[in-house]
């Protein structure tokens, strides 16, 4: 038994013949199982969706009226001849690895994942399996994250320094996942936290789905350096240089992304400050996760696929690259360019 | 802030000039005099010599990081900076210390005496004591490739603020031959009358490109037009019976150009500014390519000396009779230049440049400029007759008025990722033109596009790679670019048979398909016309 065939790779996405469903498909299909709500994984136009409650809360906000069914973590659903269950991936709140078992063969599609417990997302746990489908967004050994408390310290020191200099702190972070994680990390900070509307909408969806997020204020046209002196503003990276920032002048701007670990990329974005924090696994995390699954076969879907695959093969695993259309959405997976 | 690693960190953590100035100023006030002096040396290109080959360094780093060498190379290709790659790959240090400059450099130089095993032990011991920033700085000193986002001009400004010495005076003090071994902080920077050093050149006066119609410069009679030559900008110092030839990059190139040996002027110490070119039997400067044969050679064979004789086309006089003339207006400096030239051998290695003929009118100069290629010039220089000789690139008195470049539409066939802030972006491209059904590569270029365009092309390259050769990707021949260049010469070393001067991407021709790109015949026609 090679296990081949439990999940297959098609031009629409990852497909399960035994259950006649797709996982994170990129073209419209009748039935889609969704690992998490980032738009390169949860796309518009499928017949029926299956996802965790927290993913669905955000997807309903983003995709509108969709036909969907809830999958609780750990709950085993029978779909056709396949037993399917969702398990925490630690990427963002509600994100899941999807375990598919057909006739005793277990495959796990991990979507995007992070091995460090961020205190907000349901923590990642490795799932023993025969075949493991992994990302490799940061699949280079130069990527090694510092523990979250160290990053919290760095950001708080920056914020405190900006406050002391009479400046507003503007922190660029992706609206789903990174933004909430920062909100959680910085809740005991020295001043008020304002969230850009795109962030606050996601906060609202997640709060409604039971995620215990700290209090935050939404950034409105009435907010300024006068109403919120010394504030920290969390905004999507695309919005940190928009005209609203003038109301908060003088400002200091920083980005929170795994890519900030490379000086060249930080300088190209003309960022004085970058905080190296990612919702994806770093190199040690990827290695640890693949090892702990005990998988015989590893499929690498996006990121530094060639390099990570070669390394796995040289380390005694059996790995191969699978081309997908993932890795185009959140600020980390969007790649270094 | 007295540790160099802290200075680096502070400079790296800002994009604002004011903050960089403040950090440098603080360092110049708190660091030891030895550290300060080495900081100035490093920031003005006086780096300690590289003591290790990068091959060895890579091997040791891969070993210390516990990864195979191919993986190290992949990391380097993606990070785009060797020193940083190593710093990121090494396992975190248990206990770290800051890095001070002078002791570190002393240490590095001592390493030159050791064998490889001892060097390795030494490097590993240093890595084990430094944090990521410290390692980055250490590696950069080790590999000799030190740039830290601070220009010599900015460093001089900070030094002026920290010491109260005038900036142009400091710029002059920092020119030339000094070295931290043979100088000290006081005599170099602070002393009222710095010890006269006959080898010390003056800071070069540099021009901006003309970015508006020349008529905006006012009355043409206030200006002087000269040909803009395509050679090496150089300063010739004839002082105290000695000859020094300095390139604009502050490199002493006297020995490479024996033509100037033994020159002296009866009127006393003299400094001339001009363009170093290879002179042709046709009485014109030869294309830059001819000079390239000379630049790289420390000793010149007789045959080359005869076939590619170097001349200085002297157009300014900065010192005469031992007097600094830089404050005088150009019109007066030119009178001194004439006197100096009259005292030099004729014919000899120093010549007055061929003049721009005709009336002082913008109309005449505009039409004269169009004939620049026939004069082997790149265009015109416009210099204000009443202006002093500035230190550095100051707007307003000197302008480059170059010819419009030549151009050709070409197909991109290879792409390679850039370095530094262009790491992980595909920015270095090879271009080809059609020769029947095949594409012949003829030029490489990596500038001229916006970051947004490079991002777009990078995404395209990733999806359209046909083959990989190490860091180079062969791509589907599909994208067309207009390649602009300053000159074209025959070259037996290139497949296409031509070599271009300063090729760059003028624009991305998204309106053209690969089939519509130009041909080798077209390139040869340009060669026939302009080569």
PDB file of N, CA and C in Angstrom, chain B residues 425-426 429 448-460 479 481 505-510:
ATOM      1  N   UNK B 425      14.618  39.518  -5.450  1.00  0.00           N
ATOM      2  CA  UNK B 425      13.932  40.069  -6.626  1.00  0.00           C
ATOM      3  C   UNK B 425      14.775  39.741  -7.845  1.00  0.00           C
ATOM      4  N   UNK B 426      14.162  39.351  -8.935  1.00  0.00           N
ATOM      5  CA  UNK B 426      14.913  39.151 -10.171  1.00  0.00           C
ATOM      6  C   UNK B 426      15.118  40.503 -10.836  1.00  0.00           C
ATOM      7  N   UNK B 429      19.279  40.991 -15.749  1.00  0.00           N
ATOM      8  CA  UNK B 429      18.771  40.278 -16.915  1.00  0.00           C
ATOM      9  C   UNK B 429      19.793  40.237 -18.047  1.00  0.00           C
ATOM     10  N   UNK B 448      16.977  50.714 -14.298  1.00  0.00           N
ATOM     11  CA  UNK B 448      16.077  51.468 -15.154  1.00  0.00           C
ATOM     12  C   UNK B 448      14.602  51.207 -14.903  1.00  0.00           C
ATOM     13  N   UNK B 449      14.298  50.137 -14.143  1.00  0.00           N
ATOM     14  CA  UNK B 449      12.889  49.844 -13.891  1.00  0.00           C
ATOM     15  C   UNK B 449      12.522  50.219 -12.461  1.00  0.00           C
ATOM     16  N   UNK B 450      11.230  50.359 -12.207  1.00  0.00           N
ATOM     17  CA  UNK B 450      10.771  50.665 -10.857  1.00  0.00           C
ATOM     18  C   UNK B 450      10.696  49.377 -10.043  1.00  0.00           C
ATOM     19  N   UNK B 451      10.656  49.532  -8.725  1.00  0.00           N
ATOM     20  CA  UNK B 451      10.503  48.365  -7.850  1.00  0.00           C
ATOM     21  C   UNK B 451       9.234  47.589  -8.195  1.00  0.00           C
ATOM     22  N   UNK B 452       8.175  48.327  -8.513  1.00  0.00           N
ATOM     23  CA  UNK B 452       6.902  47.665  -8.829  1.00  0.00           C
ATOM     24  C   UNK B 452       7.064  46.804 -10.081  1.00  0.00           C
ATOM     25  N   UNK B 453       7.799  47.331 -11.084  1.00  0.00           N
ATOM     26  CA  UNK B 453       8.022  46.545 -12.300  1.00  0.00           C
ATOM     27  C   UNK B 453       8.874  45.315 -12.002  1.00  0.00           C
ATOM     28  N   UNK B 454       9.911  45.506 -11.174  1.00  0.00           N
ATOM     29  CA  UNK B 454      10.755  44.362 -10.822  1.00  0.00           C
ATOM     30  C   UNK B 454       9.931  43.294 -10.095  1.00  0.00           C
ATOM     31  N   UNK B 455       9.012  43.725  -9.233  1.00  0.00           N
ATOM     32  CA  UNK B 455       8.176  42.755  -8.513  1.00  0.00           C
ATOM     33  C   UNK B 455       7.328  41.957  -9.492  1.00  0.00           C
ATOM     34  N   UNK B 456       6.752  42.681 -10.441  1.00  0.00           N
ATOM     35  CA  UNK B 456       5.903  42.046 -11.449  1.00  0.00           C
ATOM     36  C   UNK B 456       6.726  41.052 -12.286  1.00  0.00           C
ATOM     37  N   UNK B 457       7.920  41.471 -12.679  1.00  0.00           N
ATOM     38  CA  UNK B 457       8.762  40.610 -13.503  1.00  0.00           C
ATOM     39  C   UNK B 457       9.253  39.409 -12.696  1.00  0.00           C
ATOM     40  N   UNK B 458       9.528  39.625 -11.402  1.00  0.00           N
ATOM     41  CA  UNK B 458       9.968  38.523 -10.542  1.00  0.00           C
ATOM     42  C   UNK B 458       8.905  37.427 -10.490  1.00  0.00           C
ATOM     43  N   UNK B 459       7.664  37.833 -10.306  1.00  0.00           N
ATOM     44  CA  UNK B 459       6.572  36.849 -10.274  1.00  0.00           C
ATOM     45  C   UNK B 459       6.511  36.121 -11.614  1.00  0.00           C
ATOM     46  N   UNK B 460       6.710  36.867 -12.698  1.00  0.00           N
ATOM     47  CA  UNK B 460       6.677  36.274 -14.038  1.00  0.00           C
ATOM     48  C   UNK B 460       7.835  35.281 -14.208  1.00  0.00           C
ATOM     49  N   UNK B 479       9.421  38.510 -22.863  1.00  0.00           N
ATOM     50  CA  UNK B 479       9.351  39.916 -22.472  1.00  0.00           C
ATOM     51  C   UNK B 479      10.338  40.755 -23.289  1.00  0.00           C
ATOM     52  N   UNK B 481      12.220  44.541 -23.860  1.00  0.00           N
ATOM     53  CA  UNK B 481      12.623  45.773 -23.192  1.00  0.00           C
ATOM     54  C   UNK B 481      13.366  46.671 -24.169  1.00  0.00           C
ATOM     55  N   UNK B 505      17.822  49.402 -18.856  1.00  0.00           N
ATOM     56  CA  UNK B 505      16.474  49.255 -19.405  1.00  0.00           C
ATOM     57  C   UNK B 505      15.785  50.611 -19.429  1.00  0.00           C
ATOM     58  N   UNK B 506      15.475  51.097 -20.622  1.00  0.00           N
ATOM     59  CA  UNK B 506      14.792  52.386 -20.717  1.00  0.00           C
ATOM     60  C   UNK B 506      13.315  52.202 -20.389  1.00  0.00           C
ATOM     61  N   UNK B 507      12.729  51.128 -20.880  1.00  0.00           N
ATOM     62  CA  UNK B 507      11.365  50.785 -20.468  1.00  0.00           C
ATOM     63  C   UNK B 507      11.026  49.360 -20.873  1.00  0.00           C
ATOM     64  N   UNK B 508       9.986  48.883 -20.252  1.00  0.00           N
ATOM     65  CA  UNK B 508       9.467  47.553 -20.518  1.00  0.00           C
ATOM     66  C   UNK B 508       8.450  47.707 -21.639  1.00  0.00           C
ATOM     67  N   UNK B 509       8.716  47.089 -22.804  1.00  0.00           N
ATOM     68  CA  UNK B 509       7.807  47.238 -23.940  1.00  0.00           C
ATOM     69  C   UNK B 509       6.706  46.188 -23.851  1.00  0.00           C
ATOM     70  N   UNK B 510       5.712  46.460 -23.000  1.00  0.00           N
ATOM     71  CA  UNK B 510       4.624  45.491 -22.853  1.00  0.00           C
ATOM     72  C   UNK B 510       3.727  45.463 -24.085  1.00  0.00           C
TER      73      UNK B 510
END
